Coordinates of C-alpha atoms and ligand atoms in Angstrom, one line a residue:
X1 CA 16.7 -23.4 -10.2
X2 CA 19.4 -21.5 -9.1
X3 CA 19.7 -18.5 -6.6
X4 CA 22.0 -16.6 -5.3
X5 CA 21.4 -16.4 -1.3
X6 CA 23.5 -13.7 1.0
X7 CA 21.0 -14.1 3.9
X8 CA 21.8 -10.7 6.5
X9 CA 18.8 -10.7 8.9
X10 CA 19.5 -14.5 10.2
X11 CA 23.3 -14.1 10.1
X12 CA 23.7 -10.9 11.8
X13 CA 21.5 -11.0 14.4
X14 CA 19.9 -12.9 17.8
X15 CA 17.9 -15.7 17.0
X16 CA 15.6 -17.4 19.4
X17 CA 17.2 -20.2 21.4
X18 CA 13.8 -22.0 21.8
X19 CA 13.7 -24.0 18.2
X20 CA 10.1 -25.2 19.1
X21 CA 6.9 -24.0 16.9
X22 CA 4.8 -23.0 19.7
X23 CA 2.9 -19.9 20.6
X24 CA 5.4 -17.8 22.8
X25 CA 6.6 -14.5 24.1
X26 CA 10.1 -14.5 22.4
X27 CA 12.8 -12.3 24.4
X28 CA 16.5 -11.1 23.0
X29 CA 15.8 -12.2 20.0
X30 CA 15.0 -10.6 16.0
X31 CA 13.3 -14.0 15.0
X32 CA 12.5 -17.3 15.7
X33 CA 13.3 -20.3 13.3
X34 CA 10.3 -22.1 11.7
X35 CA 9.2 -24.1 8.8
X36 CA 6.3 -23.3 6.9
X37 CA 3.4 -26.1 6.9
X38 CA 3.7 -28.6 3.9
X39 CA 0.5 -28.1 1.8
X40 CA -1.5 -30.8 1.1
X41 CA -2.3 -30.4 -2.3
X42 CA 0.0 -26.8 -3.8
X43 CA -0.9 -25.2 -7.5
X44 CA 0.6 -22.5 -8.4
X45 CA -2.2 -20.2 -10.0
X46 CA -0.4 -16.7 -11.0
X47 CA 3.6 -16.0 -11.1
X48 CA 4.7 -12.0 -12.2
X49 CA 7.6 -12.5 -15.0
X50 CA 9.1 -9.1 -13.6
X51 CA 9.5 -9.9 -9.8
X52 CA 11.0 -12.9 -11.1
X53 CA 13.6 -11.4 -13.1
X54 CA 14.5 -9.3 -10.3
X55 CA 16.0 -11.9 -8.2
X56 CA 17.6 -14.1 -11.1
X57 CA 14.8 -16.3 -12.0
X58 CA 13.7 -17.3 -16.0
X59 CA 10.2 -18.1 -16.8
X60 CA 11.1 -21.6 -17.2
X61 CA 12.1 -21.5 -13.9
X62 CA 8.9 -20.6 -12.8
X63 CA 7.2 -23.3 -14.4
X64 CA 9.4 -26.1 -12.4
X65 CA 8.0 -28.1 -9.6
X66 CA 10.8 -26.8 -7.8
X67 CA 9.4 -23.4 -7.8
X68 CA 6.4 -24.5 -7.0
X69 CA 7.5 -26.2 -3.9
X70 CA 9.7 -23.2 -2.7
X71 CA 6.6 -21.3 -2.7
X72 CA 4.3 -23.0 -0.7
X73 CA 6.5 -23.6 1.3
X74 CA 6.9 -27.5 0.7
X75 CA 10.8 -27.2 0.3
X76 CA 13.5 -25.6 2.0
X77 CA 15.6 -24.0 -0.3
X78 CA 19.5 -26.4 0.7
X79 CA 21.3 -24.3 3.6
X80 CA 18.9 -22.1 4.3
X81 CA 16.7 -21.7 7.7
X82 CA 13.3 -19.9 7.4
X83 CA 12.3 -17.9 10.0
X84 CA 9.4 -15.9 11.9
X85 CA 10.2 -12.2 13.0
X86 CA 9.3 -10.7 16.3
X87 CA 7.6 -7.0 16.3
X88 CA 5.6 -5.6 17.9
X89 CA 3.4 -2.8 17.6
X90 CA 0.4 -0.1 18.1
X91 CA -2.5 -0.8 16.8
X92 CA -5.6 1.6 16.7
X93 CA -3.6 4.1 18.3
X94 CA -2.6 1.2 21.6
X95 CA 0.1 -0.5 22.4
X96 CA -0.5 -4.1 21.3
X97 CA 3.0 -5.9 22.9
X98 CA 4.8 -8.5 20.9
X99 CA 2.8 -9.7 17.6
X100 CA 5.6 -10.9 15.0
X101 CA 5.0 -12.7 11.9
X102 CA 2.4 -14.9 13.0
X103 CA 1.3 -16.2 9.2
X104 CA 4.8 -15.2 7.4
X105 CA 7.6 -17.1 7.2
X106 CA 10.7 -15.6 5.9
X107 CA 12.6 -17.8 3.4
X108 CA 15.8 -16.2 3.0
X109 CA 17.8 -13.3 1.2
X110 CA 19.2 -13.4 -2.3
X111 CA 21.5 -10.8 -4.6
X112 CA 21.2 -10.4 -7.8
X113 CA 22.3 -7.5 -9.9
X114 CA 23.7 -6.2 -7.2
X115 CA 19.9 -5.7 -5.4
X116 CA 19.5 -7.3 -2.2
X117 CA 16.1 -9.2 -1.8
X118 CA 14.5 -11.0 0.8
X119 CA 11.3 -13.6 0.2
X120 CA 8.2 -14.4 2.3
X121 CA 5.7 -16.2 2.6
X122 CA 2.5 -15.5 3.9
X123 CA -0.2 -17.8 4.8
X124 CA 2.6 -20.5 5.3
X125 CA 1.3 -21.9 9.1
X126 CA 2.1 -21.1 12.1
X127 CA 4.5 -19.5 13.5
X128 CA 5.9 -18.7 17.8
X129 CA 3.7 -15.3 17.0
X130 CA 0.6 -16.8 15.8
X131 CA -1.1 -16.1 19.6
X132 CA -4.2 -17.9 18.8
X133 CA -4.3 -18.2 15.0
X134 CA -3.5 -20.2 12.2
X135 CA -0.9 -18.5 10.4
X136 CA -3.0 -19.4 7.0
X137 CA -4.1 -16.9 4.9
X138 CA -7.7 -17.5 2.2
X139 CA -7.3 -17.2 -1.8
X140 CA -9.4 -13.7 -2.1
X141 CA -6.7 -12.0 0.8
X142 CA -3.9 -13.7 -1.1
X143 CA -5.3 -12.5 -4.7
X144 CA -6.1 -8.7 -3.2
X145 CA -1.9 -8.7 -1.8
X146 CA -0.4 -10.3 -5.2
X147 CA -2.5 -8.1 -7.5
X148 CA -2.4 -4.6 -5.7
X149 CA 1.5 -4.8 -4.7
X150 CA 1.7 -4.8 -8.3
X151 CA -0.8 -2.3 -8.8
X152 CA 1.6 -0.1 -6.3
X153 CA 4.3 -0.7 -7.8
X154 CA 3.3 0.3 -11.4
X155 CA 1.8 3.5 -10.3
X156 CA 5.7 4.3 -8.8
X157 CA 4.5 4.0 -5.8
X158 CA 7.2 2.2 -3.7
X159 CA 5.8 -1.3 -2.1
X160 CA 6.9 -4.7 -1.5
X161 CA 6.2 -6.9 -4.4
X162 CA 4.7 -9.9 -5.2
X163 CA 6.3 -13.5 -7.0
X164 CA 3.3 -16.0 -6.6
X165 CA 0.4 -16.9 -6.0
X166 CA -0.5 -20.7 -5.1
X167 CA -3.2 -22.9 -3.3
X168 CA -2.3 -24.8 -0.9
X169 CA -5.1 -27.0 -1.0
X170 CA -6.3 -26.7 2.2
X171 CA -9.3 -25.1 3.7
X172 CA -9.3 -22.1 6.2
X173 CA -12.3 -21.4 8.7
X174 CA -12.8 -17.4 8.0
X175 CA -15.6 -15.5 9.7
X176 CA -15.4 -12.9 7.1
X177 CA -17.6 -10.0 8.5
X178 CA -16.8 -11.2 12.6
X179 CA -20.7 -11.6 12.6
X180 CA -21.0 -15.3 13.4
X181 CA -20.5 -17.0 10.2
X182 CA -18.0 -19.1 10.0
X183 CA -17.4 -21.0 6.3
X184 CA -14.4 -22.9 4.9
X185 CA -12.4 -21.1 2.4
X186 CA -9.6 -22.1 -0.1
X187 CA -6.4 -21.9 1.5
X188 CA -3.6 -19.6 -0.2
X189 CA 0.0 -18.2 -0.1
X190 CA 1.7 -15.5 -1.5
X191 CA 5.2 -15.2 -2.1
X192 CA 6.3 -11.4 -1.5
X193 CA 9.3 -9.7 -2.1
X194 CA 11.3 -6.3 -0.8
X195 CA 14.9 -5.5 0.2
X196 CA 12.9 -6.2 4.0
X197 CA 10.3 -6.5 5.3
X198 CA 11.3 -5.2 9.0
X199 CA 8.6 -2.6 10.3
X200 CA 8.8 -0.2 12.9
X201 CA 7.3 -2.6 15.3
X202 CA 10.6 -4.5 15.1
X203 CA 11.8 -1.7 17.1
X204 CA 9.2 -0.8 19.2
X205 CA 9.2 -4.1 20.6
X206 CA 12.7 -3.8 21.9
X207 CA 12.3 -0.6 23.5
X208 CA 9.6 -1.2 25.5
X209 CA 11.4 -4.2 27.2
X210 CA 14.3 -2.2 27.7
X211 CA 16.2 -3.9 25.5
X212 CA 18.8 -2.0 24.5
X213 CA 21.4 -4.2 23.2
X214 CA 19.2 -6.1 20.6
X215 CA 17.4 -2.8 19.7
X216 CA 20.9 -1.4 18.5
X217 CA 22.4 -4.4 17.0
X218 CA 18.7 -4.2 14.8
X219 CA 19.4 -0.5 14.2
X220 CA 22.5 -1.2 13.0
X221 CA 21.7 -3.8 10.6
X222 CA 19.0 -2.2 9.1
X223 CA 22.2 1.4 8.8
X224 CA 24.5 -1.1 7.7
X225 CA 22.3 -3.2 4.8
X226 CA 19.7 -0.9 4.1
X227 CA 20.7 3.2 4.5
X228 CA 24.1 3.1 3.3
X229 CA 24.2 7.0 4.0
X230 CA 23.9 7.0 7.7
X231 CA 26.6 6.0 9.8
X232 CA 25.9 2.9 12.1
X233 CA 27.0 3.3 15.9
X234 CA 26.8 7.0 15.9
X235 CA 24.3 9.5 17.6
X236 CA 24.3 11.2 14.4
X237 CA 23.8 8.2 11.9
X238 CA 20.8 7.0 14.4
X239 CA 19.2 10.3 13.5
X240 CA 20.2 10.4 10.0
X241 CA 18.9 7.1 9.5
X242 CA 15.2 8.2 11.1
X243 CA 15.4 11.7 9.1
X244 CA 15.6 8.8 5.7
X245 CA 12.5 6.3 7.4
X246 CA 10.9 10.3 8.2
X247 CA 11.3 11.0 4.3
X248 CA 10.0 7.9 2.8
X249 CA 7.0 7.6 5.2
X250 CA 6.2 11.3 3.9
X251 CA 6.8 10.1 0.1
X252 CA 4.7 6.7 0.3
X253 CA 2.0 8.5 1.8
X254 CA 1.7 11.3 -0.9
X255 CA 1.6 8.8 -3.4
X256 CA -1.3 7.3 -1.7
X257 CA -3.0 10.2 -1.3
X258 CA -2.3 11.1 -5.1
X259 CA -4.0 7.8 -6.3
X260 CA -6.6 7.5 -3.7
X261 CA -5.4 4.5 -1.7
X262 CA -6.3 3.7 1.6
X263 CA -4.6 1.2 3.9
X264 CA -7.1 0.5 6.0
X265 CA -4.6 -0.4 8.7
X266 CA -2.0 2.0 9.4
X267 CA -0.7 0.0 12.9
X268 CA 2.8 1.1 13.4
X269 CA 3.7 -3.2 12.7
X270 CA 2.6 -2.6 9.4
X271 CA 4.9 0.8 8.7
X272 CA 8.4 -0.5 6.7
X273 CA 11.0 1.0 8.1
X274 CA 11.8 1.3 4.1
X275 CA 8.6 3.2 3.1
X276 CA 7.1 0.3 1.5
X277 CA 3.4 0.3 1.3
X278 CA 3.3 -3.2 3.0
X279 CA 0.5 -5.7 4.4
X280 CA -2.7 -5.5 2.0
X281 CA -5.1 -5.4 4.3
X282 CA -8.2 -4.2 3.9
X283 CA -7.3 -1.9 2.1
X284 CA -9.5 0.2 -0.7
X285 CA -9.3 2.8 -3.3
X286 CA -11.5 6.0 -3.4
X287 CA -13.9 6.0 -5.9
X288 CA -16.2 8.8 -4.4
X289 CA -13.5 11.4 -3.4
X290 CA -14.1 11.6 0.6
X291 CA -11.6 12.5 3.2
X292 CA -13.7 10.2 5.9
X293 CA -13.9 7.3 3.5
X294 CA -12.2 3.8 5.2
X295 CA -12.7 0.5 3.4
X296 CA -12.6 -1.2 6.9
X297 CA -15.1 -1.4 8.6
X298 CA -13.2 -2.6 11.9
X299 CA -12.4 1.0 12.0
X300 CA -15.9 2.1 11.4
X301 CA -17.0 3.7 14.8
X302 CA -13.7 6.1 14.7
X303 CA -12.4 5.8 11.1
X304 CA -9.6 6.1 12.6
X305 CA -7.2 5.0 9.2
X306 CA -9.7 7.0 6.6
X307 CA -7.8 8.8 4.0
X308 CA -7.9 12.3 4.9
X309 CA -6.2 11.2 8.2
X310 CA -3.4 9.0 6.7
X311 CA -0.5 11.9 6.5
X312 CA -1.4 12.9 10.2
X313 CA -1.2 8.9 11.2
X314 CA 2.3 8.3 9.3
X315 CA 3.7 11.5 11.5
X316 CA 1.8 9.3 14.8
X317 CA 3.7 6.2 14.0
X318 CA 6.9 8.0 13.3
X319 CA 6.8 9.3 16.8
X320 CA 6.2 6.4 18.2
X321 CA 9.8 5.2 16.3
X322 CA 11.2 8.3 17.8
X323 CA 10.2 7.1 20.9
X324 CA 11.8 3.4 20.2
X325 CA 14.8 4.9 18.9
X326 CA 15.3 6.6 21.8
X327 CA 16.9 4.9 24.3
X328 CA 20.0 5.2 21.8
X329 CA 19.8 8.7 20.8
X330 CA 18.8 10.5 24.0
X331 CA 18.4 13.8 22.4
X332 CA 14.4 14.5 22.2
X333 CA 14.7 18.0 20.5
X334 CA 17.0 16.5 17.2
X335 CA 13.9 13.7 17.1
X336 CA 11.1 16.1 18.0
X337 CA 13.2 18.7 14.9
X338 CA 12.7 15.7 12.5
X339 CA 9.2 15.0 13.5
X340 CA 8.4 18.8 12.9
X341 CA 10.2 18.7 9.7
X342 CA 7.6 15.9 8.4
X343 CA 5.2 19.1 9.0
X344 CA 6.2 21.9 7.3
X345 CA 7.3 19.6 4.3
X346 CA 4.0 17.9 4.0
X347 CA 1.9 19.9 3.1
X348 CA 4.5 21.7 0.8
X349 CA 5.2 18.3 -1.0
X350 CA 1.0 17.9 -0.9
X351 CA 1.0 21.1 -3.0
X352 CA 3.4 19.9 -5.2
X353 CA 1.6 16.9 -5.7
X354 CA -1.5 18.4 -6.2
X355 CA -0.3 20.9 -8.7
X356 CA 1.0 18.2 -10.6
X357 CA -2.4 16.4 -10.8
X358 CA -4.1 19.9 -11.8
X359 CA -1.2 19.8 -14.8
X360 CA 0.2 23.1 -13.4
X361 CA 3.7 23.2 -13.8
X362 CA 4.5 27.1 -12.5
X363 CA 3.5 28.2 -8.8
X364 CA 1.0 30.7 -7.7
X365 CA 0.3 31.9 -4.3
X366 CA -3.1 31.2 -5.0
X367 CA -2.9 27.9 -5.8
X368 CA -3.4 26.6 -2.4
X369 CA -6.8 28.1 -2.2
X370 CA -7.8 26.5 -5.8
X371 CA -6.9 23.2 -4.0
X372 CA -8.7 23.7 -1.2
X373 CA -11.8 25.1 -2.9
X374 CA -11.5 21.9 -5.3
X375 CA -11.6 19.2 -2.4
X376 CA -14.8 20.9 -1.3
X377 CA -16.2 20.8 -4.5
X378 CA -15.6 17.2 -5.2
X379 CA -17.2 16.4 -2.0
X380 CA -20.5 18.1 -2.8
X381 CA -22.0 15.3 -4.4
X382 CA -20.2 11.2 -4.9
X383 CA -17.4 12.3 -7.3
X384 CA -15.1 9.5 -8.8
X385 CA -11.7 10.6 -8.3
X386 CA -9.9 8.3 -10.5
X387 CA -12.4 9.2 -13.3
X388 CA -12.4 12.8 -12.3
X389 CA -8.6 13.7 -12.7
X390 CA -8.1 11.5 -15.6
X391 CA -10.8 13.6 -17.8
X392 CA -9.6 16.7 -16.2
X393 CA -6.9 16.7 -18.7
X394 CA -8.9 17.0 -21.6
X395 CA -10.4 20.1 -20.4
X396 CA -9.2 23.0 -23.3
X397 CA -7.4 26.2 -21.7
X398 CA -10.0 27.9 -24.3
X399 CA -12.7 26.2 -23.0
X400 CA -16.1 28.5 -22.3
X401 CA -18.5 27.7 -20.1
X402 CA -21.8 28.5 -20.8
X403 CA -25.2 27.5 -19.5
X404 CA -25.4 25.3 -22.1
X405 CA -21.8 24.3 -22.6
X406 CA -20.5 22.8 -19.1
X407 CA -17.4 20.5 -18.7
X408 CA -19.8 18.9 -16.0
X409 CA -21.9 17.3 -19.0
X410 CA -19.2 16.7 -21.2
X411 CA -15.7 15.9 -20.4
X412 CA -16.3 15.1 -16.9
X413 CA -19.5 14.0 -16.6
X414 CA -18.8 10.5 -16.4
X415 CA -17.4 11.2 -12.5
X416 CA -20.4 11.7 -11.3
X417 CA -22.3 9.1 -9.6
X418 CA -25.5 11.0 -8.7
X419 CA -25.8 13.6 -12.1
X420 CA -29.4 13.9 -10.4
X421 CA -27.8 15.8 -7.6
X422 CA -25.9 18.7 -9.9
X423 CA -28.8 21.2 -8.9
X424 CA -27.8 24.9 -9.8
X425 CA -26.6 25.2 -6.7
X426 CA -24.1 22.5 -7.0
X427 CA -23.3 23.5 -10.3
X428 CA -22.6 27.1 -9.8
X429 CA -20.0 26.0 -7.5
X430 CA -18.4 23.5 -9.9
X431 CA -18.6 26.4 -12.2
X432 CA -16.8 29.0 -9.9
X433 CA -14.2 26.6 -9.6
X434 CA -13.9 25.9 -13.5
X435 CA -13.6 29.6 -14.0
X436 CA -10.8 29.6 -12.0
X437 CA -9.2 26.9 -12.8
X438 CA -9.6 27.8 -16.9
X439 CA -8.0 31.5 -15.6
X440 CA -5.2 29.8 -13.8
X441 CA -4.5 27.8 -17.0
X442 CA -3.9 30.6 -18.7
X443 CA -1.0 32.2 -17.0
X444 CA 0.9 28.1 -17.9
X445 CA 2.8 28.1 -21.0
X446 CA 2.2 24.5 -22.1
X447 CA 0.0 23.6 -24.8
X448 CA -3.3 21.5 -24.1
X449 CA -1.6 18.4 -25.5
X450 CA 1.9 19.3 -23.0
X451 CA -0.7 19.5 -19.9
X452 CA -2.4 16.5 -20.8
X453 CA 0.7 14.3 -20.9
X454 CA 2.0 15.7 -17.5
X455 CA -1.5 15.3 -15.9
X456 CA -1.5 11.8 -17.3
X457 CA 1.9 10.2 -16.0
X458 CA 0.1 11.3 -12.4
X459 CA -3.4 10.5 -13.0
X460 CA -3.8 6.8 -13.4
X461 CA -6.5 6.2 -15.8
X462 CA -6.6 2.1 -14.3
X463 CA -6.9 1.2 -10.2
X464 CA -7.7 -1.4 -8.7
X465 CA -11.1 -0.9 -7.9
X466 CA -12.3 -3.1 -5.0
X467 CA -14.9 -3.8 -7.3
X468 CA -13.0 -5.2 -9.9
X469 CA -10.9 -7.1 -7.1
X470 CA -13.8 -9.0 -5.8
X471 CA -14.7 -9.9 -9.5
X472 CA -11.1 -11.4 -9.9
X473 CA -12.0 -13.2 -6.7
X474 CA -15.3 -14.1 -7.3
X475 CA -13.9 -16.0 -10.7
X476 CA -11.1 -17.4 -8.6
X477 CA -13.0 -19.2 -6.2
X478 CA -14.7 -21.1 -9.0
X479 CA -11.5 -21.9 -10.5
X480 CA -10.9 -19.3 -13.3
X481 CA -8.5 -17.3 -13.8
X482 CA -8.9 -15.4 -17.0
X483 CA -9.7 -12.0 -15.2
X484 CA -7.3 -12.6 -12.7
X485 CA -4.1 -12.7 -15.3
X486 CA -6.3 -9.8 -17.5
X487 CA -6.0 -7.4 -14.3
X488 CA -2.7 -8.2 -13.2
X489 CA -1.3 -7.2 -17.1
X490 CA -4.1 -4.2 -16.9
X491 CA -2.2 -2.5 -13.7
X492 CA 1.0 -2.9 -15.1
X493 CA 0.3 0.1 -17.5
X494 CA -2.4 2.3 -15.4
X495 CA -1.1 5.6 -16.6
X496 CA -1.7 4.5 -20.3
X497 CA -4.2 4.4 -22.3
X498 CA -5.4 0.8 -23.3
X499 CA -8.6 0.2 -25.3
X500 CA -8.6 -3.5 -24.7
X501 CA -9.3 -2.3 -20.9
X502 CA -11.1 0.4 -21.4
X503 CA -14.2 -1.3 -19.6
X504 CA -12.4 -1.1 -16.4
X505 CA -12.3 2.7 -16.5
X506 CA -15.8 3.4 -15.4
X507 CA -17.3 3.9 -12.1
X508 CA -18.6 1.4 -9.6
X509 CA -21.0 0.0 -10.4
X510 CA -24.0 -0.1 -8.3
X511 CA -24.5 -4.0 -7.1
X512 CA -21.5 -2.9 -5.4
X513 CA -21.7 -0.6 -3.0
X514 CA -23.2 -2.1 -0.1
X515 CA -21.6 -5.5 -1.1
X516 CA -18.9 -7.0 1.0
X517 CA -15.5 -7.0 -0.5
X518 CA -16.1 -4.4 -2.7
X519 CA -17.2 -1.4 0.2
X520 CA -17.0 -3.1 3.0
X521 CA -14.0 -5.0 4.0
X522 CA -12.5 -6.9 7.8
X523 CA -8.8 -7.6 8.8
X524 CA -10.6 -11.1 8.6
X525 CA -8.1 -13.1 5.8
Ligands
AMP601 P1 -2.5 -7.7 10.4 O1 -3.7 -7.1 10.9 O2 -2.7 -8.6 9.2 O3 -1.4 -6.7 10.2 O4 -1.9 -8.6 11.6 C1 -1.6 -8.2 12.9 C2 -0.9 -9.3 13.5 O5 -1.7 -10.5 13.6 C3 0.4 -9.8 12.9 O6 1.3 -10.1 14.0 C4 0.0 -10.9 12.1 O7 1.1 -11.8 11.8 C5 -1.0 -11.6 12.9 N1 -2.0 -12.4 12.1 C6 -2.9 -11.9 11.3 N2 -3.6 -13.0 10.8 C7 -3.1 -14.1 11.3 C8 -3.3 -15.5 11.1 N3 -4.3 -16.0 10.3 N4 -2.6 -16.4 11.8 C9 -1.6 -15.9 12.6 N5 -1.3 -14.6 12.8 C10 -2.0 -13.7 12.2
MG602 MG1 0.4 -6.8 9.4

């Protein structure tokens, strides 16, 4: 096995001079140099073909011993030196101080193709930022990163990716719902992927200890390697470069409001300072359409991350970047003109993106108003929004309604979880909207098959459901792994139609929606 490494991070900036692996407040320094725990007993249980192939490696690579050692960390790859990064961060809307990588361990940085790559490991021991945890990580964490990174990524939604999954054949102490029961779980690690993984705690962390030197020589790494368009060491560059993180925070989170994903843990060390959707938390996917609706239920009492509140929290944790970036910049208005562009071009990108899911491909002023109307409407009663949008597209421009003949008992009847609930009154709003949708139709000059496409590459007709995750993880735990490599190969198509899959394109189903893991999900993992 043969890679090419052109490690940046390690060679180009301050490392911790303390080379021990104990719990610390690390100062001056990007990282701290660790080696990940050997595992007693690794199996690999899961590889992706395609993240392989993006950093140089065959499939009979991946079914070496070497490989499997590299990731589970029971090998160091010759001349390199993992390593533990220090951020820090805001979570719930406080300062949090230094947290780091306190269960990933960064292997080291490889080019191929002329893509620049960096591997980690997560759930690979501790680390000098584990404050007073294990730096482990439990299979049915490390199956809901590997499968929904992939997930993201084949829904064009940018993300870090995920190489492999592997027991390491210990066990982990998890009190799951942080209620007082305490059970031994199957220990795991995931290697992930991504040109980086710095976040904008990396910065934060160097601003609020006045740290100016190391907080520039990290802002100009991440100019030099990673926004080639900005000009490192300038006033202007520094802003170009936040205008780029501004634009691909705004991007990442339209796409997630587009499919219905929630994070579940927006903390400003879990932003990438690339726009990667990064850290799979507990994170969930709408299946009712609801604009309060958080899969964690750490955030319960203030919901705090729920969906409808995502954009405004992406604009929160810019700021507090501007407010790290500062100290180099020292021009608030040209930050403060950035942060203000993020809102006036949300919601004009939210329209686009909405427009696009309603397969309407010509503007009208009212078209605002038909969105708004519509996000009431599926709110009304539990409306699946996967299910929802998907059928929308077979919805005829010709289409009548009539009492007797409504899309709401036909073509999109199967997005309703409570039929029982469409009284008249419910359904003479649906039907309002309809009407007004069909009219709209009308003035577009596509054909019902033309609509249908375009509504379709944006629509995904296959999510992963937290359902069908905690099916994959209840199989998992007993050793099988049939539905866990069915899923993973389901995702990476979830715009097309595939009848062998077609089971997964229904609604929850009801066992699970009181059932932990599937509605209700911790940071515990
Ligand atoms: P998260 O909520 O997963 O984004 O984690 C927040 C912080 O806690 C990060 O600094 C993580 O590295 C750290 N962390 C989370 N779980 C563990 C663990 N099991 N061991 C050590 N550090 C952890
Ligand atoms: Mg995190």
């Amino acid at each position: 096995m043969k890679l090419n490494i052109s490690n940046t991070f390690n060679t180009n900036l301050p490392a911790d001079a303390n080379s021990k692996n104990e719990t610390r407040k690390v100062f001056n320094a990007c990282y701290s140099n660790v080696l990940p725990k050997t595992p007693s007993n690794p199996k690999l249980i899961h590889t992706s073909n395609n993240v392989a192939a993006l950093i140089g490696l065959t499939k009979d690579n991946l079914n070496s011993t070497s490989f499997l050692n590299l990731v589970t960390g029971a090998f160091v790859y010759p001349n390199t030196t993992p390593y533990a990064m220090c951020y820090g961060g805001h979570q719930f809307g406080n300062w949090a101080g230094q947290l780091g990588d306190g269960r990933a361990i960064n292997l080291f940085e490889v080019e191929h193709k002329n893509k620049h790559w960096a591997l980690q490991l997560k759930g690979a021991g501790e680390t000098p930022y584990s404050r007073n945890a294990d730096g482990l990580a439990v299979l049915r964490s490390s199956i809901r990163e590997h499968l929904c990174s992939e997930a993201m990524h084949y829904l064009n939604i940018s993300t870090t990716r995920s190489l492999s999954l592997a027991l390491t054949g210990n066990q982990v102490l998890r009190d799951v719902m942080y209620n007082g029961n305490s059970a031994y779980e199957k220990g795991a690690v995931v290697c992930r992927i991504a040109p980086s993984f710095i976040r904008f705690g990396n910065f934060e962390i160097f601003a609020s200890r006045n740290d100016t030197n190391t907080l520039k020589a990290l802002v100009n790494h991440t100019i030099t390697q990673h926004f080639p368009n900005s000009k490192a060491n300038t006033k202007q560059g520094y802003l170009d470069f936040f205008k780029s993180v501004t634009n691909r925070t705004l991007k990442m989170v339209i796409d997630w409001q587009r499919v219905g994903f929630v994070h579940g843990v927006m903390n400003t060390d879990n932003m990438s300072i690339l726009g990667l959707t990064i850290d799979f938390g507990p994170y969930g996917w709408l299946e009712g359409y609801d604009h309060n609706w958080t899969p964690n239920t750490t955030d319960n009492q203030y919901k705090r991350y729920r969906y409808g509140n995502q954009p405004n929290i992406a604009l929160w944790n810019l700021l507090q970047l501007a407010n790290a970036l500062y100290p180099l910049i020292e021009d608030a208005k040209a930050l403060e003109a950035i942060l203000n562009s993020y809102n006036d071009a949300y919601p004009i990108a939210y329209l686009k993106m909405m427009r696009a899911k309603l397969g309407l491909t010509t503007t009208d002023t009212a078209d605002q108003d038909l969105i708004n109307e519509l996000e009431t409407v599926l709110q009304l009663t539990e409306t699946d929004m996967t299910i929802w949008f998907r059928n929308l597209s077979n919805l005829p421009k010709a289409y009548k309604i009539t009492p007797n003949n409504s899309p709401l008992k036909t073509i999109l009847k199967d997005a309703f979880y409570t039929p029982e609930k469409l009284n008249n009154e419910v359904t003479k709003k649906w039907h309002i909207w309809l009407q007004k949708y069909l009219i709209r139709l009308q003035r577009e000059h596509n054909s019902d098959g033309n609509r249908k496409k375009i509504m379709d590459a944006v629509n995904p007709k296959y999510v992963l459901r937290n359902y069908i995750a905690q099916l994959v993880i209840d199989q998992a735990d007993k050793g099988n792994y049939n539905l866990l490599n069915d899923i993973h190969d389901m995702l990476k198509k979830p715009y097309d139609e595939q009848p062998n899959y077609e089971k997964w394109f229904t609604k929850r189903p009801e066992w699970a929606r009181h059932k932990v893991g599937c509605s209700m999900l911790s940071c515990s993992s």
